[in-house]
Coordinates of C-alpha atoms in Angstrom, one line a residue:
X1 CA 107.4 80.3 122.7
X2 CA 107.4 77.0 121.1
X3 CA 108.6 77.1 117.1
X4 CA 105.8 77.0 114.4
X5 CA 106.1 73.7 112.5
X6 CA 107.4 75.6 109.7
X7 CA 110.7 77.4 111.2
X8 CA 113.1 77.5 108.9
X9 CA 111.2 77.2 105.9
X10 CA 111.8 80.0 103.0
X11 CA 108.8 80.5 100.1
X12 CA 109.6 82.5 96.9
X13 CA 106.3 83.7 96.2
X14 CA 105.7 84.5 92.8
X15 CA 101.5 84.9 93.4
X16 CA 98.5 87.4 93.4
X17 CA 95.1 87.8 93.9
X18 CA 93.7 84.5 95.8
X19 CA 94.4 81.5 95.6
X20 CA 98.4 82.1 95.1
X21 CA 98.5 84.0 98.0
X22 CA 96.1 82.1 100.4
X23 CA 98.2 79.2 99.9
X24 CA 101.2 80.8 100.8
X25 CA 99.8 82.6 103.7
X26 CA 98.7 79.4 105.2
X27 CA 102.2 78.6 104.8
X28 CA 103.3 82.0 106.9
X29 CA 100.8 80.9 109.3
X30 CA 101.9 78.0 109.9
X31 CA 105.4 79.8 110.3
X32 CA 107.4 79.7 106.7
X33 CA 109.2 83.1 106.0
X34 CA 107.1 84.1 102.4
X35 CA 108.7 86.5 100.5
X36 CA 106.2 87.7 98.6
X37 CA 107.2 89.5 95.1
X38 CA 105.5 92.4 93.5
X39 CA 106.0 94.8 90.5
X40 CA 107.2 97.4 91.4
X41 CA 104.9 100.6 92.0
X42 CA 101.5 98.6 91.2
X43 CA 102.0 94.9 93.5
X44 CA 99.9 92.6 93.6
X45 CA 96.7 93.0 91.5
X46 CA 94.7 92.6 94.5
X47 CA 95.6 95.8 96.1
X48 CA 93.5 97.6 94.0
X49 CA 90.3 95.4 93.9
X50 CA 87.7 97.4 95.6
X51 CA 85.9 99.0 97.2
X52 CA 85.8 98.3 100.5
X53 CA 89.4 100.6 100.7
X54 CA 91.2 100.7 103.7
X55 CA 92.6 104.1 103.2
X56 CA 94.2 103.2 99.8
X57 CA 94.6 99.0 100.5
X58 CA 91.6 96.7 99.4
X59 CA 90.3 94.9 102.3
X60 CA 91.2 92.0 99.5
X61 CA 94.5 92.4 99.5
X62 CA 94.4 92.2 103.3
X63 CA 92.6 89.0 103.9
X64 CA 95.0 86.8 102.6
X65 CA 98.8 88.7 102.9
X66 CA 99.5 88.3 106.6
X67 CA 102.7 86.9 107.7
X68 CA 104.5 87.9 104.7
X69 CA 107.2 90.2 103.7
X70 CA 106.8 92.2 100.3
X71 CA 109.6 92.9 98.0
X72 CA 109.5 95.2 94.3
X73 CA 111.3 92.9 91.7
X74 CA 110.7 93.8 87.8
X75 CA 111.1 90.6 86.4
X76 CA 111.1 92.5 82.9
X77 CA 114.9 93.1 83.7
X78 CA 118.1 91.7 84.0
X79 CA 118.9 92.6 87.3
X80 CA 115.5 91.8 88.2
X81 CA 115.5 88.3 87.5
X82 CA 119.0 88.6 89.0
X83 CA 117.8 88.8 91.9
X84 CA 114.8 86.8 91.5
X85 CA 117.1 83.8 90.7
X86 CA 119.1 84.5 93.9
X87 CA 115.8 84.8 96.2
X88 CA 115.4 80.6 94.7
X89 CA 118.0 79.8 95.2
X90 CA 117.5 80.6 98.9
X91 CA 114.7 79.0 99.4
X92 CA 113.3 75.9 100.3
X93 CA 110.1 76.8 98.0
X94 CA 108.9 78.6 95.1
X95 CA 105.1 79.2 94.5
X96 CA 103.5 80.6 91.2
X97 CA 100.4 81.0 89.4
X98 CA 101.3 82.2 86.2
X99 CA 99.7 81.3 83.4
X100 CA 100.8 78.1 81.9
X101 CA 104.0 78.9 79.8
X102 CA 104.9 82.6 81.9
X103 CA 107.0 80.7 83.9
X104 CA 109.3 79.4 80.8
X105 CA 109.9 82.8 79.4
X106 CA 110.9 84.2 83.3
X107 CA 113.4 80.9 83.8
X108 CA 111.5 80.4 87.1
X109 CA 109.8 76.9 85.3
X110 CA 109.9 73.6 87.2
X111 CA 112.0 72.2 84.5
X112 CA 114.3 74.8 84.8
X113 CA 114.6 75.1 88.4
X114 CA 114.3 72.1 90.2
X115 CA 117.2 70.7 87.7
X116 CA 119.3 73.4 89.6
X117 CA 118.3 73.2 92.9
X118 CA 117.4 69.7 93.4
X119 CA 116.1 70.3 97.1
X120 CA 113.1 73.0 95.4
X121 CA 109.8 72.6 95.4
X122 CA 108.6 74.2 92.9
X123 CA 104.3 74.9 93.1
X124 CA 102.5 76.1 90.4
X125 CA 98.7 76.6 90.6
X126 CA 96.4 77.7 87.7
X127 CA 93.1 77.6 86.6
X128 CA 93.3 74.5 84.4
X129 CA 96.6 72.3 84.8
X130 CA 100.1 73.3 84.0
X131 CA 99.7 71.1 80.9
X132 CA 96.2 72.4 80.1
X133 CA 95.1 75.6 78.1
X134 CA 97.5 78.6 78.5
X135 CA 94.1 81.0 79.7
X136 CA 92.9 82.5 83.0
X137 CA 91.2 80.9 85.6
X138 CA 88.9 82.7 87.0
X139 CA 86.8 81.3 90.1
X140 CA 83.4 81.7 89.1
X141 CA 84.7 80.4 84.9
X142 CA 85.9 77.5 87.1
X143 CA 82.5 76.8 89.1
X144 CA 80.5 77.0 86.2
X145 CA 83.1 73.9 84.3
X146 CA 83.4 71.8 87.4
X147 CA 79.8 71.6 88.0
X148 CA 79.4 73.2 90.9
X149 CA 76.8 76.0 89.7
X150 CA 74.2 73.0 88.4
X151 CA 74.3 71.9 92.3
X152 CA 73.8 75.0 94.2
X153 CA 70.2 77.2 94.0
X154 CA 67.1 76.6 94.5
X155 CA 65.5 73.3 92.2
X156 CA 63.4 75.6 90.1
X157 CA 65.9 78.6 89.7
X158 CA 68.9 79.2 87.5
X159 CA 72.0 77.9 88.8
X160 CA 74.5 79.9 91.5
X161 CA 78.1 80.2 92.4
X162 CA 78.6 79.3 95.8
X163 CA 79.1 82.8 98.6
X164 CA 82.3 82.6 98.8
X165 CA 85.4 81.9 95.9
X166 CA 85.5 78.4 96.5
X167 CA 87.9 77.5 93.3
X168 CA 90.3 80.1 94.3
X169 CA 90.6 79.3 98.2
X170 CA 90.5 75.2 97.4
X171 CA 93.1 75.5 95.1
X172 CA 95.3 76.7 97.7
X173 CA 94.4 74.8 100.1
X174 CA 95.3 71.6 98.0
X175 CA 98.4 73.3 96.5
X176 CA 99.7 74.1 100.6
X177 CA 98.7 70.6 101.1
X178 CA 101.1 69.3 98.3
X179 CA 104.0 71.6 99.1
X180 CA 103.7 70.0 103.0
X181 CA 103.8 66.3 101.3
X182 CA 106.4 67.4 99.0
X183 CA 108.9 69.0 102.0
X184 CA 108.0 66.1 104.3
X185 CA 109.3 63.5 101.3
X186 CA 112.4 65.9 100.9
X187 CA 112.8 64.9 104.5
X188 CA 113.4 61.3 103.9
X189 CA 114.7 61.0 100.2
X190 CA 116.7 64.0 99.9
X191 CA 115.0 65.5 96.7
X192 CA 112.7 68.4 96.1
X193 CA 109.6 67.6 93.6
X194 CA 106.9 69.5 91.8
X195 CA 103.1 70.4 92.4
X196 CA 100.6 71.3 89.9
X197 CA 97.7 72.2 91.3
X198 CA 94.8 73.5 89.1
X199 CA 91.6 75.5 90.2
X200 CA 89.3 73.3 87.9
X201 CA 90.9 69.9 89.7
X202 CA 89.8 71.0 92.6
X203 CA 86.7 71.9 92.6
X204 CA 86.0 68.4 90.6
X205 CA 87.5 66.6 93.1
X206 CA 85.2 67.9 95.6
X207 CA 82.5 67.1 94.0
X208 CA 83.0 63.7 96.4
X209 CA 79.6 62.4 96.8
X210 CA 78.2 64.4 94.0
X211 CA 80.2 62.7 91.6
X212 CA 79.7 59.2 93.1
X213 CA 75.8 59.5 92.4
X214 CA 76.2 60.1 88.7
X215 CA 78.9 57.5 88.5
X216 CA 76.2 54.9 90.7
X217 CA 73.4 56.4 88.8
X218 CA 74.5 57.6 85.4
X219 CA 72.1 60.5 86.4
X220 CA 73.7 63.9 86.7
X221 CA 72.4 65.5 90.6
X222 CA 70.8 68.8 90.0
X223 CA 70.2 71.3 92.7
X224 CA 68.3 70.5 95.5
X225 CA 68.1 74.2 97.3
X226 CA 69.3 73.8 100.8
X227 CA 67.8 70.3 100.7
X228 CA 70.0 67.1 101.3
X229 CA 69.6 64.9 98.0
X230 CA 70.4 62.0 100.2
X231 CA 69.1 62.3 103.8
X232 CA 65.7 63.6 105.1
X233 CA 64.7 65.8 107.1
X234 CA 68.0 67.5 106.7
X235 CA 67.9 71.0 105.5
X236 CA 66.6 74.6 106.0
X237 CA 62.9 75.2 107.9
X238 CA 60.6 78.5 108.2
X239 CA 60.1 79.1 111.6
X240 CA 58.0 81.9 113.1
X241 CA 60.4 84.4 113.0
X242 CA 63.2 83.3 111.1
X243 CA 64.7 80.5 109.3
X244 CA 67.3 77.5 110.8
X245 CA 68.8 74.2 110.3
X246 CA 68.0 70.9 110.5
X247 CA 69.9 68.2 110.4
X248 CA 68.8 64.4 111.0
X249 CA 71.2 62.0 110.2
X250 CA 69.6 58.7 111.4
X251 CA 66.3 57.2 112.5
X252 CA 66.8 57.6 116.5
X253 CA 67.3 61.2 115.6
X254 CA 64.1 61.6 114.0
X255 CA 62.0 60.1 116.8
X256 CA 63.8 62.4 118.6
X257 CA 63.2 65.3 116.9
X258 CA 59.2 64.5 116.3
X259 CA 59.1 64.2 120.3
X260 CA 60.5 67.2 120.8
X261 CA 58.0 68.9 118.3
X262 CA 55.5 67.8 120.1
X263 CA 54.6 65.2 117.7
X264 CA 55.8 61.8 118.6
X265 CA 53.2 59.8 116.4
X266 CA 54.7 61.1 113.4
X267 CA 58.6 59.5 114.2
X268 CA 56.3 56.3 115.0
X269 CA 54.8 56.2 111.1
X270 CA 55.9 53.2 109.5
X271 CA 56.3 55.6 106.1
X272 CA 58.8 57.6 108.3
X273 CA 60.4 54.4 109.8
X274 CA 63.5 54.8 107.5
X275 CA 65.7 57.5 105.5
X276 CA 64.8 56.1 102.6
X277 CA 61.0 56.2 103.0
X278 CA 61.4 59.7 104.1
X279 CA 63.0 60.8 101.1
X280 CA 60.3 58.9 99.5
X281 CA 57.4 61.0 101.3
X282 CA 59.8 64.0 102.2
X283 CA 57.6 66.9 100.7
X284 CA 54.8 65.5 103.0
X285 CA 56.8 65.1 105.6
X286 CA 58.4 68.6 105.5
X287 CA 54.9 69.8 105.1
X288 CA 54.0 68.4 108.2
X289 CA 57.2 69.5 110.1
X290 CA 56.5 73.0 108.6
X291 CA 53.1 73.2 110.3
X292 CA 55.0 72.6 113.6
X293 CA 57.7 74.7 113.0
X294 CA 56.0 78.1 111.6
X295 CA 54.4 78.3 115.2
X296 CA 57.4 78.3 116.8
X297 CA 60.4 81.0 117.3
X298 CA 63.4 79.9 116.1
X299 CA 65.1 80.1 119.6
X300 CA 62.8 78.1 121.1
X301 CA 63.4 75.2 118.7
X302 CA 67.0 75.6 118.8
X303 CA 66.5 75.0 122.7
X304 CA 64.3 72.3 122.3
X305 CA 67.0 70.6 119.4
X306 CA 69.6 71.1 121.6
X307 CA 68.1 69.1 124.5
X308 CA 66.9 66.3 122.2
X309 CA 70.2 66.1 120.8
X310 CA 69.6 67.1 117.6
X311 CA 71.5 68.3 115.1
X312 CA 70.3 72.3 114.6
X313 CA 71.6 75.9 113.9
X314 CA 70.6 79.5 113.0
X315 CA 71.6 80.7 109.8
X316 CA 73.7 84.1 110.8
X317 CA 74.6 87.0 108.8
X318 CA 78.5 87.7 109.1
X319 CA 77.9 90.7 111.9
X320 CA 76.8 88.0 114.6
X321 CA 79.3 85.5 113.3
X322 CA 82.2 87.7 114.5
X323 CA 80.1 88.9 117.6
X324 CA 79.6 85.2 118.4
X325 CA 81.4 84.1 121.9
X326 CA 82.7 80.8 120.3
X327 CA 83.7 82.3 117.2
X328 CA 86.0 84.8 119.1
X329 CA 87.1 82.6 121.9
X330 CA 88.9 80.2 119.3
X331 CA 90.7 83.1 117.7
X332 CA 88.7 83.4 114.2
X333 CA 89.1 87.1 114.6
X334 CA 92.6 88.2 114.2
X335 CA 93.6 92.0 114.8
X336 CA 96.8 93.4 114.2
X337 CA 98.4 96.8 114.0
X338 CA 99.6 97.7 110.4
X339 CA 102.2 100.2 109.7
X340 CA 99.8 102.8 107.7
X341 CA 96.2 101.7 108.2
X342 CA 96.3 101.2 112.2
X343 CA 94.5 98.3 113.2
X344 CA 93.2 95.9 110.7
X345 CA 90.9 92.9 111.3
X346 CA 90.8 89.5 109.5
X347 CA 89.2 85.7 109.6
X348 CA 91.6 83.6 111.6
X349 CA 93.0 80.3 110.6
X350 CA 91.9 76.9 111.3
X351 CA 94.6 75.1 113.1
X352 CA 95.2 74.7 116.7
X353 CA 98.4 73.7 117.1
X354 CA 99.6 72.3 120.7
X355 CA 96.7 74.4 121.8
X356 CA 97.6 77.2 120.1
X357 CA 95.9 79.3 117.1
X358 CA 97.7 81.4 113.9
X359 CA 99.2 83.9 115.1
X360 CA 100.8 87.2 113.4
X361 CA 104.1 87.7 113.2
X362 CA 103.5 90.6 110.7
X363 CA 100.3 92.6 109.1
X364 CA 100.0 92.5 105.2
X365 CA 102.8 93.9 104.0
X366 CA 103.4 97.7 102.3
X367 CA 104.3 97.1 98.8
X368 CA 108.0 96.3 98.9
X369 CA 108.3 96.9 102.3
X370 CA 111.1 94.4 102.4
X371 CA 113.1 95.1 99.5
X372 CA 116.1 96.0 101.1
X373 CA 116.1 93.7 104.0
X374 CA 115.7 90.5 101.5
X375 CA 118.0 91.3 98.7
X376 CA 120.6 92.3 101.6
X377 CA 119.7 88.6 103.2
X378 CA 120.1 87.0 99.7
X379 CA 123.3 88.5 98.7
X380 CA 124.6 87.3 102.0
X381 CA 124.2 83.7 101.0
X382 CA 124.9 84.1 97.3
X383 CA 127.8 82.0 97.0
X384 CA 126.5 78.1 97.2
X385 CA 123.0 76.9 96.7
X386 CA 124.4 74.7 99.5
X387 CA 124.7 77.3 102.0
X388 CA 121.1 78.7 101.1
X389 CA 119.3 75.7 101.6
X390 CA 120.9 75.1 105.0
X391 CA 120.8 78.9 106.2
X392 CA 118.7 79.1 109.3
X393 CA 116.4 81.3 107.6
X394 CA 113.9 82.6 109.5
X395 CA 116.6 83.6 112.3
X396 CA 116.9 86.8 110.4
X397 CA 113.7 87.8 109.7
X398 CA 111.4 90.4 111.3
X399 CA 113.3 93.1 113.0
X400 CA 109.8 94.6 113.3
X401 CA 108.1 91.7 114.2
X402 CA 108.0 92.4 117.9
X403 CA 105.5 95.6 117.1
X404 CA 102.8 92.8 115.9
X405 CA 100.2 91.5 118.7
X406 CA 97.5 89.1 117.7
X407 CA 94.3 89.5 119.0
X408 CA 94.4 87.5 122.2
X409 CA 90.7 85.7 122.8

C-alpha cells in the first residue's frame, strides 16, 4: 500500500469536543500518528455529550476520533506534564484549544515551546484569537457574532444557525490547513512556526460574497430563505409532491429550463432576457414557474432537468443520503470494528488521494487506550529533541492496526 501523505508525522493533541479534534483527525486521515491526550477517568468532554450513546460512548465522540490513539495524562501534576513535555518534544506538532492563557500556566504555550523545539508547530484554535478575550467559544455564540444567523431563515422569520456546527468544523478545517502550510515551509526553511486559528475568523471570512455586498453596497444582506440574493431562478420550488432544487446560473440555462417546463415563451420574455431583470421581476417569475412546477412530481422534473442540462436536486433527509449509490460508492460511509462497541459507522472524508479515499487505521480510541504504548515510545527517544524529530514515527505505531478494515465501497 502506497504511504499516506502524512507518514511520519507525530501530533500532540491537546483538543476536545469539535473543532480541536476534527482538525486533528483530518490530520490521522490523511496519515499523521495523533496522540490524542485526555484526563484521566473523564477524557474528552465529548464522550459524554448525548444521547445518542453507543453503549456508554456519544456517537459525538465518535464522529470525529478515528485514526487516533488515546493516552490519560493529568496535566495537574508533575509527572504529568513530565510526560506531556516528553510527548512535544517527540513530535512534529502540537494542537490545542485551550482557552487563551491555559496554555501559559501548562508550559505547553507557543512562546514557550517553539523557543525549545524550533522544528514545532505549535496550533492553537479558540473561539476568538489567541490574543482576543480569554472566554469560550461556543459554535452557535460564534454564528450569531460573525453574522451568519442574520443570513440564514426565511426573510420574514427570526434568524437561524446553520444544521450543522459550522464554526466548530471550519475552524478546523482552516487550522489543519495552516498546520499543512506550516510543515510544508519547515520543509524548505528549516523552522517550525505558529497558527492561531479562531472560530469567529472563520466564520467571517466565509462570509466571501456576503461580505463583498455590504462592502459594494454599504447595505448589510439579510436573509433571503433558500433564495439566491444574487441569481434567479436559483433556489428551492414546491412541486406536487415534494420540494427540490433549482439552480440557473445563466441565460442559456433558463431558456432551457422554460423549454423543458413546457413553457418556452416565458425564457423568450424580454423581462426575463437577463439575470438581472429576473431578479428584478423574480417573485412573478417564481410565481409563474410555481404554477408549472406544483403540477408536476418532483421526479419527473428532476428527469426532465437532467436532460435539459440543468442544474437540479432533491432535498434528502440523512436516511437516503447514506442509502444513496453515489454517496456509498465514493466511501462517505466508513465502518469499522471498535474494540467494545462492535461495529461503528461514520461520514467519510473528502479526499481521494491517487484514487484512493480515508481510510482507518484505527476506530476512536478507548480512553487511554494507549497510555502505555506512547509513554514507552517517548521514553525511548528521550534523550535529544534531535533524535525525536527525526524518529520514524509512525513505524511504531498500531500493533492493533491490522484488526481495522474500512468499509470497502
Amino acid at each position: 500500500m502506497q504511504a499516506s501523505p502524512l507518514d511520519g508525522i507525530r501530533v500532540a493533541d491537546f483538543t476536545q469536543a469539535l473543532s480541536g479534534p476534527y482538525c486533528t483527525m483530518l490530520l490521522a486521515d490523511l496519515g499523521a500518528d495523533v496522540v490524542k491526550v485526555e484526563m484521566p477517568g473523564r477524557g474528552d468532554d465529548s464522550r459524554h455529550w448525548g444521547p445518542p450513546f453507543v453503549d456508554d460512548t456519544a456517537a459525538y465522540f465518535l464522529s470525529v476520533n478515528r485514526n487516533k490513539r488515546s493516552i490519560e495524562l493529568d496535566l495537574r501534576s508533575p509527572e504529568g506534564r513530565e510526560h506531556a513535555a516528553d510527548l512535544v518534544a517527540g513530535s512534529d506538532v502540537l494542537v490545542e484549544n485551550w482557552r487563551p492563557g491555559t496554555a501559559q500556566r501548562l508550559g505547553l504555550d507557543a512562546a514557550t515551546l517553539t523557543a525549545r523545539h524550533p522544528l514545532l508547530v505549535h496550533c492553537s484554535i479558540s473561539g476568538f484569537g489567541a490574543d482576543g478575550p480569554p472566554r469560550a467559544g461556543y459554535d452557535q455564540i460564534v454564528q450569531g457574532m460573525s453574522g451568519w444567523m442574520t443570513l440564514t431563515g426565511d426573510q420574514d422569520g427570526p434568524p437561524f444557525k446553520a444544521g450543522v456546527p459550522v464554526g466548530d468544523i471550519s475552524a478546523g478545517m482552516f487550522a489543519a490547513h495552516g498546520i499543512l502550510a506550516a510543515l510544508l515551509r519547515r520543509e524548505r526553511t528549516g523552522r517550525g512556526g505558529v497558527v492561531d486559528v479562531a472560530m469567529l475568523d472563520s466564520l467571517v471570512s466565509m462570509l466571501a460574497y456576503q461580505a463583498t455586498r455590504y462592502f459594494a453596497t454599504g447595505v448589510a444582506p439579510l436573509r433571503e430563505g433558500n433564495q439566491h440574493a444574487t441569481i434567479a431562478p436559483y433556489g428551492t420550488f414546491d412541486t406536487k409532491d415534494g420540494s427540490l432544487n433549482i439552480c440557473v446560473g445563466n441565460d442559456l440555462q433558463f431558456q432551457r429550463l422554460c423549454a423543458a417546463l413546457g413553457i418556452p415563451e416565458v425564457g423568450e420574455e424580454p423581462r426575463y432576457a437577463t439575470n438581472r431583470q429576473r431578479l428584478d421581476n423574480r417573485e412573478e417569475l417564481r410565481g409563474r414557474l410555481n404554477d408549472v412546477l406544483t403540477g408536476l412530481d418532483s421526479a419527473d422534473v428532476l428527469r426532465r432537468m437532467e436532460v435539459a442540462g440543468v442544474p437540479a436536486g432533491p432535498i434528502r433527509t440523512l436516511d437516503e443520503v447514506f442509502a444513496d449509490d453515489e454517496v456509498q460508492g465514493r466511501g462517505l460511509q466508513l465502518r469499522v470494528e471498535h474494540p467494545t462497541l462492535g461495529e461503528v459507522s461514520m461520514a467519510g472524508g473528502p479526499w481521494r488521494i491517487d484514487g484512493q479515499p480515508v481510510a482507518i487505521r484505527l476506530p476512536p480510541p478507548v480512553l487511554g487506550q494507549h497510555t502505555d504504548q506512547v509513554l514507552a515510545e517517548v521514553a525511548r527517544h528521550r534523550s535529544t529533541d534531535e533524535e525525536f524529530l527525526s524518529s520514524p514515527h509512525q513505524a511504531e505505531v498500531n500493533d492493533d492496526t491490522a484488526a481495522v478494515e474500512r468499509n470497502a465501497p
